[in-house]
Coordinates of C-alpha atoms in Angstrom, one line a residue:
X272 CA -85.6 -35.3 118.1
X273 CA -82.0 -36.0 117.2
X274 CA -80.6 -38.9 115.3
X275 CA -77.4 -39.7 113.4
X276 CA -77.7 -38.9 109.7
X277 CA -78.6 -41.9 107.7
X278 CA -76.4 -42.0 105.0
X279 CA -73.8 -36.8 104.9
X280 CA -44.7 -17.1 86.5
X281 CA -42.4 -16.8 88.8
X282 CA -43.1 -15.9 92.4
X283 CA -42.2 -12.4 93.6
X284 CA -40.2 -11.9 96.8
X285 CA -39.5 -9.1 99.2
X286 CA -37.4 -9.2 102.4
X287 CA -37.0 -12.9 103.3
X288 CA -38.3 -14.1 106.6
X289 CA -36.1 -16.4 108.6
X290 CA -36.9 -18.8 111.4
X291 CA -35.3 -16.3 113.7
X292 CA -37.8 -13.6 112.6
X293 CA -40.6 -16.0 113.3
X294 CA -39.4 -16.9 116.7
X295 CA -39.3 -13.3 117.8
X296 CA -42.8 -12.3 116.9
X297 CA -45.5 -11.9 119.5
X298 CA -48.4 -14.3 119.9
X299 CA -52.0 -13.9 120.9
X300 CA -52.4 -15.7 124.3
X301 CA -55.3 -17.6 125.4
X302 CA -57.5 -15.4 127.7
X303 CA -60.5 -17.7 128.0
X304 CA -59.8 -21.4 128.0
X305 CA -62.1 -24.3 127.3
X306 CA -63.3 -26.6 124.5
X307 CA -65.8 -26.2 121.7
X308 CA -68.9 -28.3 122.5
X309 CA -71.3 -29.6 119.8
X310 CA -74.6 -31.3 119.8
X311 CA -73.1 -34.5 118.5
X312 CA -70.2 -35.0 121.0
X313 CA -67.8 -33.0 123.1
X314 CA -65.0 -34.4 121.0
X315 CA -66.3 -32.5 117.9
X316 CA -66.3 -33.7 114.3
X317 CA -63.8 -34.0 111.5
X318 CA -64.2 -32.7 108.1
X319 CA -62.6 -33.4 104.8
X320 CA -62.2 -30.8 102.1
X321 CA -62.8 -31.9 98.5
X322 CA -61.8 -29.8 95.5
X323 CA -62.8 -30.4 91.9
X324 CA -64.5 -33.6 93.0
X325 CA -61.4 -35.1 94.7
X326 CA -61.4 -35.5 98.5
X327 CA -58.2 -34.4 100.1
X328 CA -57.1 -37.4 102.1
X329 CA -57.8 -37.5 105.8
X330 CA -54.8 -38.3 108.0
X331 CA -54.9 -40.9 110.7
X332 CA -54.0 -38.3 113.5
X333 CA -57.0 -37.1 115.4
X334 CA -56.3 -33.5 115.0
X335 CA -54.4 -33.7 111.8
X336 CA -50.8 -32.9 111.1
X337 CA -49.8 -29.3 111.5
X338 CA -47.1 -29.9 108.9
X339 CA -49.1 -31.2 106.1
X340 CA -50.8 -28.6 103.9
X341 CA -53.2 -31.2 102.4
X342 CA -54.4 -32.2 105.9
X343 CA -58.0 -31.0 106.0
X344 CA -59.2 -33.1 108.9
X345 CA -61.1 -31.1 111.5
X346 CA -61.3 -32.7 114.9
X347 CA -61.8 -31.2 118.4
X348 CA -60.4 -27.6 118.0
X349 CA -57.5 -26.6 120.2
X350 CA -58.3 -23.9 122.7
X351 CA -58.0 -20.4 121.1
X352 CA -58.9 -17.0 122.2
X353 CA -62.4 -15.5 121.9
X354 CA -62.4 -13.6 118.6
X355 CA -63.9 -10.6 120.5
X356 CA -61.3 -10.4 123.3
X357 CA -58.3 -8.1 123.4
X358 CA -54.9 -9.3 122.5
X359 CA -52.1 -10.0 124.8
X360 CA -48.4 -10.3 123.8
X361 CA -45.6 -12.4 125.2
X362 CA -42.3 -10.8 126.3
X363 CA -39.9 -10.0 123.5
X364 CA -36.4 -11.3 123.5
X365 CA -34.2 -8.3 122.7
X366 CA -32.0 -10.5 120.5
X367 CA -35.0 -11.2 118.2
X368 CA -35.3 -8.7 115.3
X369 CA -38.5 -6.8 115.0
X370 CA -40.4 -5.8 111.9
X371 CA -41.0 -2.1 111.4
X372 CA -43.9 -0.5 109.5
X373 CA -41.8 1.5 107.1
X374 CA -40.2 -1.7 105.7
X375 CA -43.5 -3.5 105.5
X376 CA -45.1 -0.6 103.8
X377 CA -42.2 -0.3 101.2
X378 CA -42.7 -4.1 100.5
X379 CA -46.4 -3.5 99.9
X380 CA -45.8 -0.6 97.5
X381 CA -43.2 -2.6 95.5
X382 CA -45.9 -5.0 94.5
X383 CA -48.3 -2.4 93.2
X384 CA -49.4 -3.4 89.7
X385 CA -47.6 -6.8 90.0
X386 CA -49.4 -8.5 93.0
X387 CA -53.0 -9.5 93.4
X388 CA -54.7 -6.5 95.0
X389 CA -55.8 -7.0 98.7
X390 CA -57.4 -4.2 100.6
X391 CA -57.4 -4.2 104.4
X392 CA -60.6 -3.2 106.3
X393 CA -60.7 -2.6 110.0
X394 CA -64.4 -1.8 110.9
X395 CA -64.2 -3.2 114.4
X396 CA -61.7 -3.6 117.2
X397 CA -58.1 -2.4 117.2
X398 CA -55.2 -4.8 117.0
X399 CA -52.9 -4.4 120.0
X400 CA -50.1 -6.6 118.7
X401 CA -48.4 -4.6 115.9
X402 CA -45.8 -7.3 115.3
X403 CA -48.5 -9.9 114.7
X404 CA -50.1 -7.7 112.1
X405 CA -46.8 -6.9 110.4
X406 CA -46.0 -10.6 110.2
X407 CA -49.4 -11.2 108.6
X408 CA -48.8 -8.5 106.0
X409 CA -45.3 -9.8 105.4
X410 CA -46.6 -13.3 104.7
X411 CA -49.2 -12.0 102.3
X412 CA -46.7 -9.9 100.4
X413 CA -44.2 -12.8 100.2
X414 CA -47.0 -14.8 98.6
X415 CA -47.5 -12.1 95.9
X416 CA -50.4 -9.9 97.3
X417 CA -50.2 -6.2 96.9
X418 CA -51.6 -4.9 100.3
X419 CA -53.5 -1.7 100.1
X420 CA -54.3 0.4 103.2
X421 CA -51.8 -1.2 105.7
X422 CA -52.0 1.9 107.9
X423 CA -55.2 0.4 109.5
X424 CA -53.2 -1.9 111.8
X425 CA -51.8 1.1 113.8
X426 CA -55.0 3.0 114.2
X427 CA -56.8 3.2 117.6
X428 CA -59.7 5.2 119.1
X429 CA -61.2 4.0 122.3
X430 CA -61.8 0.2 121.7
X431 CA -62.0 0.7 117.9
X432 CA -59.5 0.5 115.1
X433 CA -59.8 4.3 114.5
X434 CA -62.7 6.7 114.7
X435 CA -65.9 6.0 112.9
X436 CA -65.0 8.3 110.0
X437 CA -61.6 6.6 109.7
X438 CA -63.0 3.2 109.7
X439 CA -65.7 4.2 107.2
X440 CA -63.0 5.6 105.0
X441 CA -61.7 2.0 104.5
X442 CA -64.9 1.3 102.6
X443 CA -65.8 4.7 101.0
X444 CA -62.3 4.9 99.5
X445 CA -63.3 2.2 97.1
X446 CA -66.4 4.1 95.8
X447 CA -64.6 6.4 93.4
X448 CA -62.2 3.8 92.0
X449 CA -62.9 2.2 88.6
X450 CA -63.7 -1.4 88.7
X451 CA -60.2 -2.5 87.4
X452 CA -58.6 -0.7 90.3
X453 CA -60.7 -2.4 93.0
X454 CA -59.2 -5.2 95.1
X455 CA -59.7 -8.9 94.5
X456 CA -59.9 -9.5 98.3
X457 CA -61.4 -7.2 100.9
X458 CA -59.9 -8.6 104.1
X459 CA -61.0 -7.9 107.6
X460 CA -58.3 -7.2 110.2
X461 CA -60.0 -8.6 113.2
X462 CA -63.4 -8.8 115.0
X463 CA -64.6 -7.2 118.2
X464 CA -67.3 -4.6 117.9
X465 CA -67.9 -1.5 115.8
X466 CA -69.0 -2.5 112.3
X467 CA -72.6 -1.8 113.0
X468 CA -71.8 1.8 113.8
X469 CA -70.8 2.3 110.1
X470 CA -73.8 0.9 108.3
X471 CA -76.1 3.9 108.2
X472 CA -73.3 6.3 107.3
X473 CA -73.7 5.2 103.7
X474 CA -76.8 5.8 101.7
X475 CA -78.7 3.0 99.9
X476 CA -77.4 4.4 96.6
X477 CA -73.8 4.3 97.8
X478 CA -74.2 0.7 99.1
X479 CA -75.7 -0.4 95.8
X480 CA -73.0 1.3 93.9
X481 CA -70.2 -0.2 95.9
X482 CA -71.6 -3.7 95.9
X483 CA -72.2 -3.6 92.1
X484 CA -68.7 -2.6 91.4
X485 CA -67.3 -5.2 93.8
X486 CA -69.4 -7.9 92.1
X487 CA -68.1 -6.8 88.7
X488 CA -64.6 -7.2 90.0
X489 CA -65.3 -10.5 91.6
X490 CA -64.1 -9.3 95.0
X491 CA -63.9 -11.8 97.9
X492 CA -65.3 -10.0 101.0
X493 CA -63.5 -12.1 103.7
X494 CA -63.8 -12.3 107.5
X495 CA -66.0 -13.3 110.3
X496 CA -67.1 -12.4 113.8
X497 CA -68.1 -8.7 114.0
X498 CA -67.1 -8.5 110.3
X499 CA -70.5 -10.3 109.7
X500 CA -72.3 -6.9 110.0
X501 CA -70.5 -5.5 107.0
X502 CA -71.0 -8.7 105.0
X503 CA -74.7 -8.9 105.7
X504 CA -75.1 -5.2 104.7
X505 CA -73.5 -5.7 101.4
X506 CA -75.5 -8.8 100.7
X507 CA -78.7 -7.1 101.7
X508 CA -78.0 -4.0 99.6
X509 CA -76.5 -5.6 96.6
X510 CA -76.4 -9.4 96.9
X511 CA -72.5 -9.4 97.1
X512 CA -71.4 -12.9 98.0
X513 CA -69.0 -13.1 100.9
X514 CA -66.6 -15.5 102.6
X515 CA -66.6 -16.8 106.1
X516 CA -62.9 -17.1 106.4
X517 CA -59.4 -16.1 107.5
X518 CA -58.7 -12.6 108.9
X519 CA -55.4 -10.7 109.0
X520 CA -54.6 -10.9 112.7
X521 CA -56.2 -14.1 113.9
X522 CA -55.0 -16.3 111.0
X523 CA -52.2 -14.9 108.9
X524 CA -50.6 -13.3 111.9
X525 CA -50.0 -16.4 113.9
X526 CA -46.3 -17.3 114.6
X527 CA -47.2 -20.7 113.3
X528 CA -50.2 -20.6 111.0
X529 CA -52.8 -23.3 111.1
X530 CA -52.2 -25.3 108.0
X531 CA -55.8 -26.5 107.7
X532 CA -57.0 -22.9 107.6
X533 CA -54.4 -21.7 105.2
X534 CA -54.8 -24.7 102.9
X535 CA -58.6 -24.0 102.7
X536 CA -57.9 -20.3 101.9
X537 CA -55.7 -21.4 99.0
X538 CA -58.3 -23.9 97.8
X539 CA -61.1 -21.3 97.9
X540 CA -59.0 -18.8 96.0
X541 CA -57.8 -21.1 93.3
X542 CA -60.6 -23.6 92.6
X543 CA -64.1 -23.4 91.0
X544 CA -65.6 -26.2 93.1
X545 CA -65.6 -26.6 96.9
X546 CA -66.9 -29.7 98.7
X547 CA -66.8 -29.8 102.5
X548 CA -67.4 -33.1 104.1
X549 CA -68.4 -33.5 107.8
X550 CA -68.1 -37.3 108.3
X551 CA -69.7 -37.5 111.7
X552 CA -72.3 -35.0 112.7
X553 CA -75.7 -34.8 114.4
X554 CA -78.9 -34.1 112.5
X555 CA -81.8 -32.8 114.5
X556 CA -85.1 -33.2 112.6
X557 CA -88.7 -34.4 112.8
X558 CA -88.5 -38.1 111.9
X559 CA -92.2 -38.1 110.9
X560 CA -91.3 -35.9 108.0
X561 CA -89.2 -37.2 105.0
X562 CA -86.0 -35.4 104.6
X563 CA -85.4 -33.9 101.1
X564 CA -82.3 -35.3 99.5
X565 CA -80.4 -33.3 98.7
X566 CA -81.3 -29.8 100.1
X567 CA -80.4 -27.0 97.6
X568 CA -80.6 -23.3 98.4
X569 CA -78.5 -20.2 99.2
X570 CA -76.3 -20.6 102.2
X571 CA -76.0 -17.4 104.1
X572 CA -75.6 -16.1 107.7
X573 CA -72.5 -15.8 110.0
X574 CA -72.1 -14.8 113.6
X575 CA -75.3 -15.4 115.5
X576 CA -74.9 -12.4 117.9
X577 CA -74.5 -10.0 114.9
X578 CA -77.4 -11.6 113.0
X579 CA -79.8 -11.3 115.9
X580 CA -78.7 -7.7 116.5
X581 CA -79.5 -6.8 112.9
X582 CA -83.1 -8.3 112.8
X583 CA -85.5 -5.6 111.8
X584 CA -82.9 -3.3 110.2
X585 CA -82.5 -2.6 106.5
X586 CA -79.2 -4.3 106.6
X587 CA -80.6 -7.7 107.3
X588 CA -80.8 -9.8 104.1
X589 CA -84.1 -11.3 103.0
X590 CA -83.4 -14.9 101.8
X591 CA -86.2 -17.2 100.8
X592 CA -85.8 -20.9 100.7
X593 CA -82.3 -20.5 102.0
X594 CA -80.0 -22.4 104.4
X595 CA -79.0 -20.5 107.4
X596 CA -75.4 -20.8 108.8
X597 CA -74.7 -19.7 112.4
X598 CA -71.7 -19.8 114.8
X599 CA -70.8 -18.0 118.0
X600 CA -68.5 -18.0 121.0
X601 CA -68.5 -17.4 124.7
X602 CA -72.2 -17.4 125.3
X603 CA -74.3 -19.4 127.8
X604 CA -76.8 -21.8 126.2
X605 CA -79.8 -19.7 127.2
X606 CA -78.3 -16.7 125.5
X607 CA -77.9 -18.6 122.3
X608 CA -81.5 -19.8 122.5
X609 CA -82.7 -16.2 123.0
X610 CA -80.9 -15.1 119.9
X611 CA -82.2 -18.0 117.9
X612 CA -85.7 -17.2 119.1
X613 CA -85.2 -13.7 117.8
X614 CA -84.6 -15.2 114.4
X615 CA -87.6 -17.5 114.8
X616 CA -90.1 -14.9 116.0
X617 CA -89.0 -12.5 113.2
X618 CA -90.0 -15.0 110.6
X619 CA -86.5 -15.5 109.3
X620 CA -86.2 -19.2 110.2
X621 CA -89.6 -19.9 108.6
X622 CA -88.2 -18.9 105.2
X623 CA -85.3 -21.3 105.5
X624 CA -85.1 -25.0 104.4
X625 CA -82.5 -25.9 107.0
X626 CA -80.1 -24.5 109.6
X627 CA -76.4 -25.4 109.6
X628 CA -74.5 -24.8 112.9
X629 CA -70.8 -24.3 113.0
X630 CA -68.5 -24.7 116.0
X631 CA -69.8 -23.0 119.1
X632 CA -66.9 -22.3 121.4
X633 CA -68.3 -22.2 124.9
X634 CA -64.9 -21.5 126.6
X635 CA -65.9 -23.7 129.5
X636 CA -69.2 -21.8 130.0
X637 CA -72.3 -23.6 131.2
X638 CA -75.7 -22.4 132.2
X639 CA -75.5 -20.5 135.4
X640 CA -78.9 -21.5 136.7
X641 CA -78.9 -25.2 135.6
X642 CA -76.1 -27.2 134.2
X643 CA -78.5 -29.6 132.6
X644 CA -79.7 -26.8 130.3
X645 CA -77.2 -27.5 127.5
X646 CA -76.5 -26.6 123.9
X647 CA -78.2 -29.9 122.9
X648 CA -81.3 -28.7 124.8
X649 CA -81.3 -25.5 122.8
X650 CA -81.0 -27.2 119.4
X651 CA -83.8 -29.6 120.2
X652 CA -86.0 -26.8 121.3
X653 CA -85.4 -24.8 118.2
X654 CA -85.9 -27.8 115.9
X655 CA -89.1 -28.7 117.5
X656 CA -90.3 -25.1 117.4
X657 CA -89.5 -24.6 113.7
X658 CA -89.7 -28.1 112.2
X659 CA -86.5 -27.3 110.3
X660 CA -83.7 -29.9 110.1
X661 CA -80.6 -28.7 111.9
X662 CA -77.1 -29.9 110.9
X663 CA -74.3 -29.5 113.4
X664 CA -70.4 -29.5 113.5
X665 CA -69.7 -27.6 110.3
X666 CA -66.0 -26.8 110.6
X667 CA -66.1 -23.1 111.1
X668 CA -66.3 -20.7 114.1
X669 CA -64.2 -19.1 116.8
X670 CA -61.9 -22.1 117.0
X671 CA -58.3 -22.9 116.1
X672 CA -59.0 -24.9 112.9
X673 CA -61.6 -23.4 110.6
X674 CA -62.2 -23.7 106.9
X675 CA -62.9 -20.8 104.4
X676 CA -66.1 -21.1 102.6
X677 CA -68.5 -18.8 100.6
X678 CA -71.8 -17.5 101.7
X679 CA -74.6 -15.8 99.7
X680 CA -74.1 -18.5 97.0
X681 CA -75.9 -21.8 96.1
X682 CA -75.0 -24.8 98.1
X683 CA -76.1 -28.5 98.0
X684 CA -76.4 -30.5 101.3
X685 CA -76.2 -34.2 100.9
X686 CA -76.3 -37.0 103.4
X687 CA -73.2 -39.0 103.3
X688 CA -72.7 -41.9 105.7
X689 CA -73.2 -40.7 109.3
X690 CA -72.5 -37.1 108.2
X691 CA -73.1 -34.8 105.4
X692 CA -71.4 -32.7 102.7
X693 CA -71.8 -29.2 101.4
X694 CA -71.0 -28.6 97.7
X695 CA -70.4 -25.1 96.2
X696 CA -70.0 -24.5 92.5
X697 CA -70.5 -20.7 92.1
X698 CA -68.2 -18.4 93.9
X699 CA -65.5 -15.9 93.2
X700 CA -61.9 -16.9 93.0
X701 CA -58.5 -15.3 92.1
X702 CA -57.8 -17.0 88.7
X703 CA -59.5 -14.2 86.9
X704 CA -56.9 -11.7 88.1
X705 CA -54.2 -10.6 85.7
X706 CA -51.6 -11.1 88.3
X707 CA -52.7 -14.5 89.5
X708 CA -49.7 -16.1 87.9
X709 CA -47.4 -14.1 90.2
X710 CA -48.7 -15.7 93.3
X711 CA -46.8 -18.3 95.3
X712 CA -49.4 -19.2 97.9
X713 CA -47.1 -21.9 99.5
X714 CA -45.3 -19.0 101.2
X715 CA -48.4 -18.4 103.4
X716 CA -47.3 -21.5 105.4
X717 CA -43.9 -20.0 106.3

């Protein structure tokens, strides 16, 4: 049964980027149009971001202003491409200057030892839009990040960002480095498919060694979509916390970045408390059972397709009394239920206190057999089967506006008004890095 929740040092610079540069860069085009549906309403929900106990003010505009970095209202997401689809580029005006890899690479090397270390990982699909990826690297170097392994953006083998051995090298290259030479951010380039092919190519000992060193460094393992496979493996093998968050191509490579996403990236990287509020959401639960207030546990999960595919493997984490987060895109409702049933029948859901659903982007897809079989039907079925409360509309998924938030860490879920809030107090950030004072993160908005 569903019901509304009862009250839930100086910045460094490289080659400057002008508006003319920005205008000439290619864009990812929308290949599959549609809206993101939710159990609560087809208009979606909004969410505030609160840092250090202070709620960032929510603007009056429905979707939030794209010019205000403090705007953390999440409404109905704009249509955006499926994170697993190929990229398409727009025609290039010959008068627009183009970035070249040699220049970008030189800018990266110039920041070695002075910038906050960020290592690129491309375990999945290749990026067909080189200019988009070069723009993303440029933005990050302008902000003060030293980008390691930029060569990944030009690799391609079949549908992948290089051969299995090349993509594996992105990870194994870190094994022999001392802790102080490891990156503070391990950033995924893009999603697609391919990360699962790499998991059994490292031994358990290698996985444990790598995750232990990354934990000592306090590395943020950041990405989503197919990148979830790598994140789950590292959490299963060494309890390395991870971040459902921005990726190189889809977020930092936009001609005009989404300010909500970038602002939440900055907040995550610079604060020691994160509070995400979802003012209006749907709570599915058994009304005959009292709802624990608040619910506390480890929030974990990620992309539903990847999680369901990893059930029964040694790379699937075992989390008792946890809170399971799930999101996906481009699937019919019955396919979503089948994947959820896999998690139920495997006993995973029985170990959880609650389920939190992010934004499910259906891209206009409905059930091919019966249009009345909706996402709402699926959620009701799973709730009645498991008895677990299910929260909806968490502002993350394959949508235009998404927040960055930690997984594999403790979270507290509180009912607030007609919605809920999630509070995180223990996660890695960048302030411990010796070069943190050299960052100028405002340049990520340019």
